[in-house]
Amino acid sequence: MFANLSDRLTETFRNLRGKGRLTEADIDGTIREIRRALLDADVAVPVVRTFTGNIRERALGAEVSGALNPGQQVVKIVNEELIAILGGETRPMRFAKNGPTVIMLAGLQGAGKTTLAGKLAHHLKGQGHTPLLVAADLQRPNAVTQLKVVGERAGVPVFAPEAGVTREDERPRGNPVKVAKKGLKEAEQRQHSVVIIDTAGRLGIDQELMRQASDIRKATEPDEVLFVIDAMIGQDAVATATAFQEGVDFTGVVLTKLDGDARGGAALSVAEVTGRPIMFASTGEKLDDFEVFHPDRMASRILDMGDILTLIEQAERTFDQAEAERMAEKVTKGEDFTLADFLSQMQQLKNMGSMKKMLTMLPGMGQIRDQIENFDERELVRTEAIIQSMTPAERDNPKILNGSRRSRIAAGSGMQVSDVNSLVKRFEQAQQMMRAMSRGGGMPGMPGMPGAGGAPGAFGGLPGGKKSKGKQAPQRKVKGKSGNPAKRAQQEADARAGRPAQAPSQGSAFGLGAQQPQDVDRDALSADLSKYLGR
């Protein structure tokens, strides 16, 4: 959705790097490019004026002129102002203190209200609520049937006393206001904690639409009125949102179709223009393609700074804790990583959703967007098929995979022998990494990880590791010096201070020094491992 805007802003900020001082001309040029990028993204003109005006005022102030890195300070200002126009902070759902919480959905026809109703019900059900869907859209052909199908997929009951319109030439029957009131009574009797009312829309704003929506609101007194808007409609989003605000007075906004290729101006305009927060976002066709809207995280995505928190939350929801602990146990004990483990980790990654979507949540991924777009999601399915075509003995010991066995596996999985060979080679590299980790050497080549440090030679004795060719300062030799940089540094410090050398720890992972295996943070270890294997 925000790919073009993200690329334009990233390129603009790249020109500020390395400048020790920013002139007024530099700032004006940057703001001019930001203005063009926002207008190209279909952001409402009043919003663009406010946004760029605030940035210019702050950029010409002391917070930039006195900064050690003015370029980074400008990016920080843009990030903060972007968060502000997206709503400032996350607005949680308001729940009723007594009785069921009533949520009314409003919006134009085609915005995705009915599908959104099922996604919202699925989301609330996952939080422990017992939602009931009410089919009050009696005008659109087969709207009631669609809601029943969506409700069945979400595992949520649907209250639909009226069939609604089933053919294009059929006149609407039934009273949506009465259906909404009956649905509320039904929820009270069956003790549902949440009622979600799906209302009718129109192809355009008209008096009948607003009257009906207003009548349903008065009859049910909802705790939340969510305005559902298609994020792909561009400038029309402002006029539509303003009309619904005046006619229905909604309390929050839901953006749909954020997985599309539109420019995204609606998302950046509606909160600022209406003063109502964006509460949820629909990011795909599946029930799970639904998330709480966090302005700070969305701003971070737009500026290509990633969204690690959302990625972590997805992992926490989908990863098997018992499997994570079992994998961490294997690493700390130095047991060999097998193809069965490889398959288990890959299946958990698949459960997190689209690999493309996950990759875009990592910082700096905008620079390789083309490669991400060309990534074939079916590659995981092919890899899974190859491993599942192996016998348990072959998964535990790939060294027995001779030519005839590989031919059998290729035939059984519908792949080529070369595909099997490629998988075995990738697995051997992962296995070498795991062995290095179990020896306490940290993740090879992973900067910032304990035991690796991102320094030359971090690969240690693994194939492909390069030694630093630069001159090094003379070091005092220590007898029995460890190959682990962290341990070696400790040994040298002990030698200089005249302290006895510490006994090596057993089963230490990630270069954790003298910690015993039972002290290792297995949750963090498994998360790091899973993230690395998902590269």
Short mmCIF file of C-alpha atoms in Angstrom, two decimals:
data_model
loop_
_atom_site.label_atom_id
_atom_site.label_comp_id
_atom_site.label_asym_id
_atom_site.label_seq_id
_atom_site.Cartn_x
_atom_site.Cartn_y
_atom_site.Cartn_z
CA MET A 1 0.00 0.00 0.00
CA PHE A 2 2.62 2.59 1.03
CA ALA A 3 5.45 1.24 -1.15
CA ASN A 4 5.73 4.28 -3.45
CA LEU A 5 5.45 6.78 -0.60
CA SER A 6 8.01 4.84 1.43
CA ASP A 7 10.48 4.78 -1.47
CA ARG A 8 10.10 8.51 -2.09
CA LEU A 9 10.62 9.46 1.55
CA THR A 10 13.56 7.09 1.97
CA GLU A 11 15.27 8.57 -1.10
CA THR A 12 14.65 12.08 0.22
CA PHE A 13 16.26 11.33 3.57
CA ARG A 14 19.20 9.60 1.92
CA ASN A 15 20.29 12.99 0.58
CA LEU A 16 20.60 14.33 4.14
CA ARG A 17 23.03 11.68 5.33
CA GLY A 18 26.53 12.73 6.17
CA LYS A 19 25.77 16.44 6.35
CA GLY A 20 27.21 18.02 9.46
CA ARG A 21 25.03 21.09 9.09
CA LEU A 22 21.73 21.69 7.33
CA THR A 23 21.06 25.02 5.66
CA GLU A 24 17.62 26.52 5.21
CA ALA A 25 17.87 25.58 1.54
CA ASP A 26 18.51 21.92 2.48
CA ILE A 27 15.43 21.89 4.70
CA ASP A 28 13.26 23.62 2.10
CA GLY A 29 14.36 21.12 -0.54
CA THR A 30 13.58 18.19 1.76
CA ILE A 31 10.14 19.55 2.63
CA ARG A 32 9.42 20.15 -1.06
CA GLU A 33 10.14 16.49 -1.83
CA ILE A 34 8.02 15.34 1.14
CA ARG A 35 5.13 17.50 -0.11
CA ARG A 36 5.37 16.01 -3.59
CA ALA A 37 5.50 12.46 -2.19
CA LEU A 38 2.40 13.02 -0.06
CA LEU A 39 0.41 14.63 -2.88
CA ASP A 40 1.37 11.76 -5.20
CA ALA A 41 0.09 9.38 -2.49
CA ASP A 42 -3.34 11.10 -2.65
CA VAL A 43 -3.11 12.61 0.80
CA ALA A 44 -5.63 15.42 1.31
CA VAL A 45 -4.15 18.86 0.56
CA PRO A 46 -5.06 20.41 3.96
CA VAL A 47 -3.33 17.49 5.70
CA VAL A 48 -0.22 17.97 3.54
CA ARG A 49 -0.09 21.67 4.38
CA THR A 50 -0.38 21.04 8.12
CA PHE A 51 2.14 18.20 8.04
CA THR A 52 4.85 20.00 6.05
CA GLY A 53 4.27 23.25 7.98
CA ASN A 54 4.91 21.52 11.29
CA ILE A 55 8.03 19.82 9.95
CA ARG A 56 9.48 23.08 8.58
CA GLU A 57 8.85 24.93 11.82
CA ARG A 58 10.55 22.24 13.90
CA ALA A 59 13.39 21.63 11.41
CA LEU A 60 14.39 25.29 11.46
CA GLY A 61 14.41 25.30 15.25
CA ALA A 62 17.06 24.49 17.82
CA GLU A 63 16.38 20.72 17.89
CA VAL A 64 17.95 20.35 14.44
CA SER A 65 20.54 23.14 14.43
CA GLY A 66 22.00 21.92 17.72
CA ALA A 67 21.90 18.20 16.89
CA LEU A 68 25.06 16.16 16.37
CA ASN A 69 23.44 14.50 13.34
CA PRO A 70 20.94 16.95 11.77
CA GLY A 71 19.85 14.48 9.08
CA GLN A 72 18.74 11.90 11.63
CA GLN A 73 17.00 14.61 13.64
CA VAL A 74 14.90 15.58 10.59
CA VAL A 75 13.91 11.93 10.10
CA LYS A 76 12.93 11.80 13.79
CA ILE A 77 10.75 14.89 13.35
CA VAL A 78 9.05 13.45 10.25
CA ASN A 79 8.41 10.20 12.11
CA GLU A 80 6.81 12.03 15.05
CA GLU A 81 4.63 14.19 12.79
CA LEU A 82 3.61 11.14 10.77
CA ILE A 83 2.52 9.42 13.99
CA ALA A 84 0.52 12.53 14.88
CA ILE A 85 -1.50 12.64 11.64
CA LEU A 86 -2.14 8.89 11.90
CA GLY A 87 -3.83 9.42 15.25
CA GLY A 88 -1.04 9.80 17.78
CA GLU A 89 -1.61 6.70 19.86
CA THR A 90 -3.38 3.36 19.73
CA ARG A 91 -7.04 3.61 20.74
CA PRO A 92 -8.33 0.40 22.35
CA MET A 93 -11.88 -0.87 21.95
CA ARG A 94 -14.41 0.38 24.51
CA PHE A 95 -16.38 -2.43 26.13
CA ALA A 96 -19.67 -2.08 28.00
CA LYS A 97 -19.56 -2.49 31.77
CA ASN A 98 -22.95 -4.24 31.85
CA GLY A 99 -24.57 -6.33 29.16
CA PRO A 100 -23.21 -7.03 25.68
CA THR A 101 -20.92 -4.55 23.96
CA VAL A 102 -22.66 -3.32 20.79
CA ILE A 103 -20.50 -2.53 17.75
CA MET A 104 -22.14 -1.04 14.67
CA LEU A 105 -20.41 -1.08 11.28
CA ALA A 106 -21.14 1.71 8.78
CA GLY A 107 -19.73 2.61 5.38
CA LEU A 108 -20.29 2.58 1.64
CA GLN A 109 -21.15 -0.53 -0.32
CA GLY A 110 -18.00 -2.33 -1.46
CA ALA A 111 -15.84 -1.11 1.44
CA GLY A 112 -15.76 -4.63 2.88
CA LYS A 113 -18.07 -4.30 5.89
CA THR A 114 -19.43 -7.86 5.81
CA THR A 115 -15.99 -9.49 5.52
CA LEU A 116 -14.71 -7.09 8.16
CA ALA A 117 -17.53 -8.14 10.50
CA GLY A 118 -16.29 -11.74 10.37
CA LYS A 119 -12.66 -10.71 10.89
CA LEU A 120 -13.55 -8.52 13.87
CA ALA A 121 -15.64 -11.33 15.39
CA HIS A 122 -12.76 -13.78 14.87
CA HIS A 123 -10.35 -11.30 16.50
CA LEU A 124 -12.61 -10.77 19.53
CA LYS A 125 -13.26 -14.49 19.86
CA GLY A 126 -9.50 -15.02 20.10
CA GLN A 127 -9.46 -12.59 23.03
CA GLY A 128 -12.00 -14.66 24.94
CA HIS A 129 -15.21 -12.83 23.95
CA THR A 130 -18.38 -14.50 22.63
CA PRO A 131 -19.51 -12.36 19.67
CA LEU A 132 -22.80 -12.54 17.78
CA LEU A 133 -23.10 -11.25 14.20
CA VAL A 134 -26.37 -9.52 13.29
CA ALA A 135 -27.37 -9.37 9.60
CA ALA A 136 -29.01 -5.94 9.27
CA ASP A 137 -27.96 -5.40 5.64
CA LEU A 138 -31.20 -6.38 3.89
CA GLN A 139 -30.56 -4.36 0.74
CA ARG A 140 -27.46 -5.71 -0.99
CA PRO A 141 -28.11 -8.98 -2.88
CA ASN A 142 -27.02 -12.02 -0.84
CA ALA A 143 -25.50 -9.87 1.92
CA VAL A 144 -27.20 -12.03 4.58
CA THR A 145 -25.94 -15.23 2.94
CA GLN A 146 -22.41 -13.82 2.75
CA LEU A 147 -22.46 -12.93 6.46
CA LYS A 148 -23.60 -16.48 7.29
CA VAL A 149 -20.69 -17.91 5.30
CA VAL A 150 -18.20 -15.53 6.94
CA GLY A 151 -19.62 -16.31 10.38
CA GLU A 152 -19.30 -20.04 9.77
CA ARG A 153 -15.66 -19.62 8.75
CA ALA A 154 -14.98 -17.56 11.89
CA GLY A 155 -16.85 -20.02 14.11
CA VAL A 156 -19.25 -17.28 15.23
CA PRO A 157 -23.10 -17.51 15.27
CA VAL A 158 -25.13 -15.23 12.99
CA PHE A 159 -28.56 -13.81 13.83
CA ALA A 160 -30.48 -13.43 10.55
CA PRO A 161 -34.28 -13.45 10.95
CA GLU A 162 -34.72 -11.87 7.49
CA ALA A 163 -33.37 -13.34 4.25
CA GLY A 164 -32.85 -9.93 2.64
CA VAL A 165 -32.49 -9.43 -1.09
CA THR A 166 -31.39 -12.55 -2.96
CA ARG A 167 -31.69 -11.30 -6.59
CA GLU A 168 -30.76 -8.08 -8.36
CA ASP A 169 -34.39 -7.39 -9.41
CA GLU A 170 -35.84 -8.12 -5.95
CA ARG A 171 -37.18 -5.31 -3.77
CA PRO A 172 -35.81 -5.04 -0.22
CA ARG A 173 -37.96 -6.63 2.49
CA GLY A 174 -37.83 -6.45 6.25
CA ASN A 175 -36.88 -3.65 8.60
CA PRO A 176 -33.12 -3.42 9.42
CA VAL A 177 -33.82 -1.36 12.55
CA LYS A 178 -36.10 -4.08 13.96
CA VAL A 179 -33.53 -6.76 13.04
CA ALA A 180 -30.83 -4.85 14.95
CA LYS A 181 -33.07 -4.52 18.04
CA LYS A 182 -34.03 -8.21 17.91
CA GLY A 183 -30.35 -9.12 17.54
CA LEU A 184 -29.53 -7.18 20.70
CA LYS A 185 -32.26 -9.02 22.64
CA GLU A 186 -31.05 -12.35 21.26
CA ALA A 187 -27.51 -11.59 22.47
CA GLU A 188 -28.81 -10.75 25.95
CA GLN A 189 -30.80 -13.98 26.15
CA ARG A 190 -27.93 -16.16 24.90
CA GLN A 191 -25.39 -14.21 26.99
CA HIS A 192 -23.13 -13.08 24.16
CA SER A 193 -20.54 -10.54 25.31
CA VAL A 194 -20.32 -8.67 21.97
CA VAL A 195 -22.87 -7.84 19.24
CA ILE A 196 -21.58 -6.81 15.81
CA ILE A 197 -24.24 -5.24 13.56
CA ASP A 198 -23.57 -5.36 9.80
CA THR A 199 -25.52 -2.49 8.19
CA ALA A 200 -26.35 -1.69 4.58
CA GLY A 201 -24.27 0.60 2.40
CA ARG A 202 -24.77 2.50 -0.82
CA LEU A 203 -22.69 3.08 -3.93
CA GLY A 204 -22.65 6.72 -2.92
CA ILE A 205 -23.73 8.91 -0.03
CA ASP A 206 -27.49 9.58 0.02
CA GLN A 207 -30.16 10.67 2.49
CA GLU A 208 -31.73 7.20 2.79
CA LEU A 209 -28.38 5.63 3.76
CA MET A 210 -27.74 8.17 6.50
CA ARG A 211 -31.30 7.99 7.82
CA GLN A 212 -31.20 4.21 8.13
CA ALA A 213 -27.77 4.19 9.79
CA SER A 214 -28.84 6.93 12.19
CA ASP A 215 -32.05 5.02 13.10
CA ILE A 216 -30.07 1.83 13.86
CA ARG A 217 -27.71 3.81 16.05
CA LYS A 218 -30.57 5.38 18.02
CA ALA A 219 -32.32 2.02 18.44
CA THR A 220 -29.28 0.05 19.66
CA GLU A 221 -27.15 2.75 21.35
CA PRO A 222 -23.86 1.11 20.31
CA ASP A 223 -20.70 1.41 22.37
CA GLU A 224 -18.65 1.72 19.17
CA VAL A 225 -19.65 2.90 15.69
CA LEU A 226 -16.88 1.88 13.31
CA PHE A 227 -16.67 3.60 9.94
CA VAL A 228 -15.33 1.06 7.44
CA ILE A 229 -13.47 2.70 4.56
CA ASP A 230 -11.68 1.33 1.53
CA ALA A 231 -8.07 2.56 1.76
CA MET A 232 -7.86 2.55 -2.05
CA ILE A 233 -10.37 5.32 -2.77
CA GLY A 234 -7.87 8.16 -2.37
CA GLN A 235 -9.14 11.76 -2.13
CA ASP A 236 -12.79 10.64 -1.94
CA ALA A 237 -11.98 9.22 1.49
CA VAL A 238 -12.08 12.70 3.03
CA ALA A 239 -15.51 13.64 1.66
CA THR A 240 -16.98 10.22 2.52
CA ALA A 241 -15.58 10.26 6.06
CA THR A 242 -16.82 13.80 6.67
CA ALA A 243 -20.35 12.90 5.48
CA PHE A 244 -20.53 9.84 7.73
CA GLN A 245 -19.17 11.80 10.66
CA GLU A 246 -21.95 14.37 10.29
CA GLY A 247 -24.67 11.77 9.61
CA VAL A 248 -23.77 8.95 11.99
CA ASP A 249 -21.04 10.37 14.24
CA PHE A 250 -18.77 7.33 14.21
CA THR A 251 -16.30 6.69 17.04
CA GLY A 252 -13.51 4.97 15.12
CA VAL A 253 -12.25 4.06 11.66
CA VAL A 254 -11.36 0.70 10.11
CA LEU A 255 -9.18 0.67 7.00
CA THR A 256 -9.72 -2.21 4.58
CA LYS A 257 -7.71 -3.45 1.58
CA LEU A 258 -4.37 -2.26 2.92
CA ASP A 259 -2.82 -5.13 0.96
CA GLY A 260 -3.72 -3.39 -2.31
CA ASP A 261 -1.39 -1.39 -4.54
CA ALA A 262 -3.14 1.96 -4.11
CA ARG A 263 -1.23 4.97 -2.87
CA GLY A 264 -2.63 5.05 0.67
CA GLY A 265 -3.74 8.66 0.96
CA ALA A 266 -6.94 7.69 2.79
CA ALA A 267 -5.03 6.25 5.72
CA LEU A 268 -2.98 9.42 6.10
CA SER A 269 -5.97 11.75 5.74
CA VAL A 270 -9.01 10.35 7.51
CA ALA A 271 -7.77 10.52 11.13
CA GLU A 272 -6.48 14.07 10.75
CA VAL A 273 -9.60 15.36 8.98
CA THR A 274 -12.26 13.70 11.16
CA GLY A 275 -10.46 13.68 14.49
CA ARG A 276 -11.51 10.04 14.93
CA PRO A 277 -8.85 7.38 15.49
CA ILE A 278 -8.04 4.53 13.11
CA MET A 279 -8.64 1.48 15.28
CA PHE A 280 -8.20 -1.55 13.00
CA ALA A 281 -6.75 -2.43 9.61
CA SER A 282 -7.64 -5.27 7.25
CA THR A 283 -4.54 -6.44 5.40
CA GLY A 284 -5.72 -9.37 3.28
CA GLU A 285 -8.52 -11.78 2.44
CA LYS A 286 -8.00 -14.33 5.22
CA LEU A 287 -9.68 -14.08 8.63
CA ASP A 288 -6.28 -13.59 10.29
CA ASP A 289 -5.37 -10.70 7.98
CA PHE A 290 -6.63 -8.23 10.56
CA GLU A 291 -4.72 -6.19 13.08
CA VAL A 292 -5.03 -3.43 15.63
CA PHE A 293 -3.86 -0.14 14.12
CA HIS A 294 -0.81 1.32 15.85
CA PRO A 295 0.08 4.81 14.48
CA ASP A 296 3.70 4.56 15.60
CA ARG A 297 4.20 1.17 13.95
CA MET A 298 2.53 2.27 10.71
CA ALA A 299 4.74 5.38 10.59
CA SER A 300 7.76 3.16 11.11
CA ARG A 301 6.69 0.95 8.18
CA ILE A 302 6.19 3.96 5.91
CA LEU A 303 9.69 5.23 6.73
CA ASP A 304 11.14 1.73 6.07
CA MET A 305 12.18 1.34 9.70
CA GLY A 306 10.30 -1.94 10.09
CA ASP A 307 7.70 -3.14 12.56
CA ILE A 308 9.46 -5.60 14.83
CA LEU A 309 6.84 -5.42 17.61
CA THR A 310 4.05 -6.66 15.33
CA LEU A 311 6.34 -9.41 14.06
CA ILE A 312 7.07 -10.50 17.65
CA GLU A 313 3.36 -10.49 18.50
CA GLN A 314 2.62 -12.71 15.50
CA ALA A 315 5.34 -15.11 16.57
CA GLU A 316 3.99 -15.25 20.13
CA ARG A 317 0.50 -16.07 18.84
CA THR A 318 1.56 -18.83 16.46
CA PHE A 319 4.76 -20.44 17.80
CA ASP A 320 4.39 -23.61 19.85
CA GLN A 321 5.94 -22.89 23.26
CA ALA A 322 6.66 -26.56 23.94
CA GLU A 323 8.40 -26.94 20.59
CA ALA A 324 10.39 -23.75 21.21
CA GLU A 325 11.61 -25.08 24.55
CA ARG A 326 12.49 -28.45 23.01
CA MET A 327 14.52 -26.71 20.31
CA ALA A 328 16.32 -24.52 22.85
CA GLU A 329 17.09 -27.61 24.92
CA LYS A 330 18.73 -29.26 21.93
CA VAL A 331 20.88 -26.20 21.29
CA THR A 332 22.04 -25.88 24.89
CA LYS A 333 22.87 -29.59 25.07
CA GLY A 334 24.81 -29.51 21.81
CA GLU A 335 22.55 -32.06 20.10
CA ASP A 336 22.56 -32.16 16.32
CA PHE A 337 19.98 -30.16 14.39
CA THR A 338 18.00 -32.57 12.18
CA LEU A 339 15.79 -32.23 9.11
CA ALA A 340 12.82 -33.04 11.36
CA ASP A 341 13.70 -29.94 13.41
CA PHE A 342 14.18 -27.98 10.19
CA LEU A 343 10.67 -29.02 9.07
CA SER A 344 9.14 -28.12 12.44
CA GLN A 345 10.66 -24.64 12.44
CA MET A 346 9.55 -24.03 8.85
CA GLN A 347 5.96 -25.11 9.60
CA GLN A 348 5.83 -22.67 12.49
CA LEU A 349 7.01 -19.89 10.18
CA LYS A 350 4.23 -20.82 7.75
CA ASN A 351 1.70 -20.50 10.58
CA MET A 352 2.76 -16.89 11.06
CA GLY A 353 1.34 -16.03 7.64
CA SER A 354 2.80 -14.63 4.45
CA MET A 355 6.60 -14.61 4.31
CA LYS A 356 6.45 -11.52 2.10
CA LYS A 357 4.47 -9.65 4.74
CA MET A 358 6.86 -10.73 7.49
CA LEU A 359 9.89 -9.67 5.48
CA THR A 360 8.44 -6.20 4.89
CA MET A 361 8.24 -5.75 8.68
CA LEU A 362 12.03 -5.92 8.96
CA PRO A 363 13.97 -2.62 8.87
CA GLY A 364 15.48 -1.63 5.53
CA MET A 365 13.55 -4.17 3.49
CA GLY A 366 12.33 -1.42 1.16
CA GLN A 367 15.74 -1.55 -0.52
CA ILE A 368 15.08 -5.11 -1.71
CA ARG A 369 11.34 -4.79 -2.31
CA ASP A 370 11.60 -6.23 -5.83
CA GLN A 371 13.28 -9.40 -4.52
CA ILE A 372 10.62 -9.73 -1.80
CA GLU A 373 7.82 -9.32 -4.34
CA ASN A 374 9.39 -12.02 -6.50
CA PHE A 375 9.69 -14.41 -3.57
CA ASP A 376 7.61 -17.53 -4.26
CA GLU A 377 5.54 -18.44 -1.17
CA ARG A 378 5.19 -21.97 -2.60
CA GLU A 379 8.91 -22.55 -1.99
CA LEU A 380 8.11 -23.42 1.63
CA VAL A 381 5.50 -25.93 0.45
CA ARG A 382 8.03 -27.56 -1.91
CA THR A 383 10.64 -27.80 0.84
CA GLU A 384 8.04 -29.33 3.17
CA ALA A 385 7.11 -31.90 0.49
CA ILE A 386 10.76 -32.95 0.04
CA ILE A 387 11.37 -33.48 3.77
CA GLN A 388 8.06 -35.32 4.23
CA SER A 389 9.08 -37.71 1.41
CA MET A 390 12.05 -38.83 3.51
CA THR A 391 12.03 -41.67 6.02
CA PRO A 392 12.55 -40.84 9.73
CA ALA A 393 16.08 -42.28 9.48
CA GLU A 394 16.91 -40.00 6.54
CA ARG A 395 15.62 -36.93 8.37
CA ASP A 396 17.76 -37.76 11.41
CA ASN A 397 20.87 -38.53 9.37
CA PRO A 398 21.00 -36.85 5.91
CA LYS A 399 24.47 -38.37 5.34
CA ILE A 400 22.81 -41.62 4.25
CA LEU A 401 21.12 -39.85 1.33
CA ASN A 402 22.88 -41.47 -1.60
CA GLY A 403 21.90 -41.10 -5.25
CA SER A 404 19.10 -43.67 -5.29
CA ARG A 405 17.54 -42.30 -2.10
CA ARG A 406 17.58 -38.75 -3.48
CA SER A 407 15.95 -39.94 -6.71
CA ARG A 408 13.19 -41.65 -4.69
CA ILE A 409 12.62 -38.52 -2.58
CA ALA A 410 12.48 -36.31 -5.68
CA ALA A 411 9.91 -38.61 -7.30
CA GLY A 412 7.85 -38.82 -4.11
CA SER A 413 7.70 -35.04 -3.69
CA GLY A 414 7.20 -34.24 -7.38
CA MET A 415 10.50 -32.34 -7.49
CA GLN A 416 13.86 -32.70 -9.24
CA VAL A 417 16.97 -34.32 -7.75
CA SER A 418 18.67 -30.92 -8.00
CA ASP A 419 15.98 -29.50 -5.68
CA VAL A 420 16.73 -32.23 -3.12
CA ASN A 421 20.47 -31.53 -3.41
CA SER A 422 19.86 -27.80 -2.90
CA LEU A 423 17.78 -28.43 0.21
CA VAL A 424 20.39 -30.76 1.72
CA LYS A 425 23.09 -28.14 1.11
CA ARG A 426 21.05 -25.39 2.80
CA PHE A 427 20.34 -27.72 5.71
CA GLU A 428 24.03 -28.53 6.16
CA GLN A 429 24.77 -24.81 6.45
CA ALA A 430 22.04 -24.44 9.10
CA GLN A 431 23.40 -27.48 10.93
CA GLN A 432 26.90 -25.97 10.98
CA MET A 433 25.46 -22.78 12.44
CA MET A 434 23.68 -24.75 15.15
CA ARG A 435 26.86 -26.63 16.05
CA ALA A 436 28.71 -23.34 16.39
CA MET A 437 25.98 -22.01 18.66
CA SER A 438 26.06 -25.11 20.87
CA ARG A 439 29.82 -24.62 21.31
CA GLY A 440 29.14 -21.12 22.65
CA GLY A 441 30.36 -19.30 19.57
CA GLY A 442 27.18 -17.34 19.02
CA MET A 443 25.36 -16.97 15.72
CA PRO A 444 27.98 -16.90 12.95
CA GLY A 445 28.15 -13.56 11.24
CA MET A 446 25.14 -12.11 13.07
CA PRO A 447 26.19 -8.64 14.30
CA GLY A 448 25.02 -7.68 17.72
CA MET A 449 24.66 -11.27 18.92
CA PRO A 450 26.76 -12.35 21.90
CA GLY A 451 29.81 -14.20 20.72
CA ALA A 452 29.65 -12.82 17.16
CA GLY A 453 30.03 -9.07 17.47
CA GLY A 454 29.89 -8.65 13.71
CA ALA A 455 33.68 -8.52 13.59
CA PRO A 456 35.81 -10.05 10.84
CA GLY A 457 36.48 -13.67 11.57
CA ALA A 458 33.19 -14.10 13.41
CA PHE A 459 32.59 -17.25 11.40
CA GLY A 460 35.42 -18.93 13.32
CA GLY A 461 36.31 -22.29 11.85
CA LEU A 462 33.17 -22.60 9.70
CA PRO A 463 33.60 -22.85 5.94
CA GLY A 464 33.38 -19.48 4.27
CA GLY A 465 34.57 -17.55 7.28
CA LYS A 466 37.13 -14.86 6.48
CA LYS A 467 39.99 -13.79 8.66
CA SER A 468 40.79 -10.14 9.09
CA LYS A 469 43.81 -9.07 7.05
CA GLY A 470 44.42 -5.85 8.96
CA LYS A 471 47.24 -5.46 11.48
CA GLN A 472 46.34 -6.24 15.05
CA ALA A 473 47.84 -4.90 18.26
CA PRO A 474 50.15 -7.37 20.03
CA GLN A 475 48.32 -9.37 22.67
CA ARG A 476 49.60 -11.19 25.69
CA LYS A 477 49.50 -14.92 25.06
CA VAL A 478 47.34 -16.96 27.38
CA LYS A 479 47.80 -20.66 27.77
CA GLY A 480 44.76 -22.71 26.72
CA LYS A 481 43.23 -19.66 25.09
CA SER A 482 39.55 -20.14 24.06
CA GLY A 483 38.37 -19.76 20.46
CA ASN A 484 35.30 -17.86 21.69
CA PRO A 485 36.11 -14.09 21.56
CA ALA A 486 34.07 -13.37 24.71
CA LYS A 487 35.74 -16.15 26.68
CA ARG A 488 39.18 -15.25 25.32
CA ALA A 489 38.76 -11.63 26.43
CA GLN A 490 37.80 -12.80 29.92
CA GLN A 491 40.78 -15.15 30.07
CA GLU A 492 43.16 -12.36 29.07
CA ALA A 493 41.64 -10.03 31.67
CA ASP A 494 42.05 -12.72 34.32
CA ALA A 495 45.69 -13.27 33.29
CA ARG A 496 46.49 -9.55 33.54
CA ALA A 497 44.83 -9.32 36.96
CA GLY A 498 46.49 -12.51 38.19
CA ARG A 499 43.13 -14.25 38.74
CA PRO A 500 42.79 -18.01 38.18
CA ALA A 501 41.09 -18.94 34.93
CA GLN A 502 37.42 -19.82 35.24
CA ALA A 503 36.28 -23.32 34.41
CA PRO A 504 34.56 -23.51 31.05
CA SER A 505 30.79 -23.73 31.22
CA GLN A 506 29.03 -26.72 29.76
CA GLY A 507 26.30 -26.36 27.15
CA SER A 508 26.48 -22.57 27.07
CA ALA A 509 24.83 -21.02 24.01
CA PHE A 510 25.14 -17.61 22.32
CA GLY A 511 28.46 -17.04 24.13
CA LEU A 512 26.79 -16.66 27.52
CA GLY A 513 30.03 -17.36 29.37
CA ALA A 514 29.76 -19.03 32.77
CA GLN A 515 25.99 -19.46 32.77
CA GLN A 516 24.81 -22.99 33.32
CA PRO A 517 22.32 -24.51 30.86
CA GLN A 518 19.40 -24.09 33.24
CA ASP A 519 20.05 -20.32 33.38
CA VAL A 520 19.79 -19.80 29.64
CA ASP A 521 16.78 -17.73 28.50
CA ARG A 522 15.29 -20.42 26.29
CA ASP A 523 12.42 -18.27 25.04
CA ALA A 524 14.79 -15.62 23.70
CA LEU A 525 17.09 -18.29 22.31
CA SER A 526 14.27 -19.98 20.40
CA ALA A 527 12.97 -16.65 19.08
CA ASP A 528 16.43 -15.73 17.78
CA LEU A 529 16.84 -19.15 16.24
CA SER A 530 13.45 -19.09 14.54
CA LYS A 531 14.04 -15.59 13.19
CA TYR A 532 17.42 -16.61 11.77
CA LEU A 533 16.05 -19.77 10.13
CA GLY A 534 13.31 -17.70 8.51
CA ARG A 535 15.75 -15.59 6.54
#
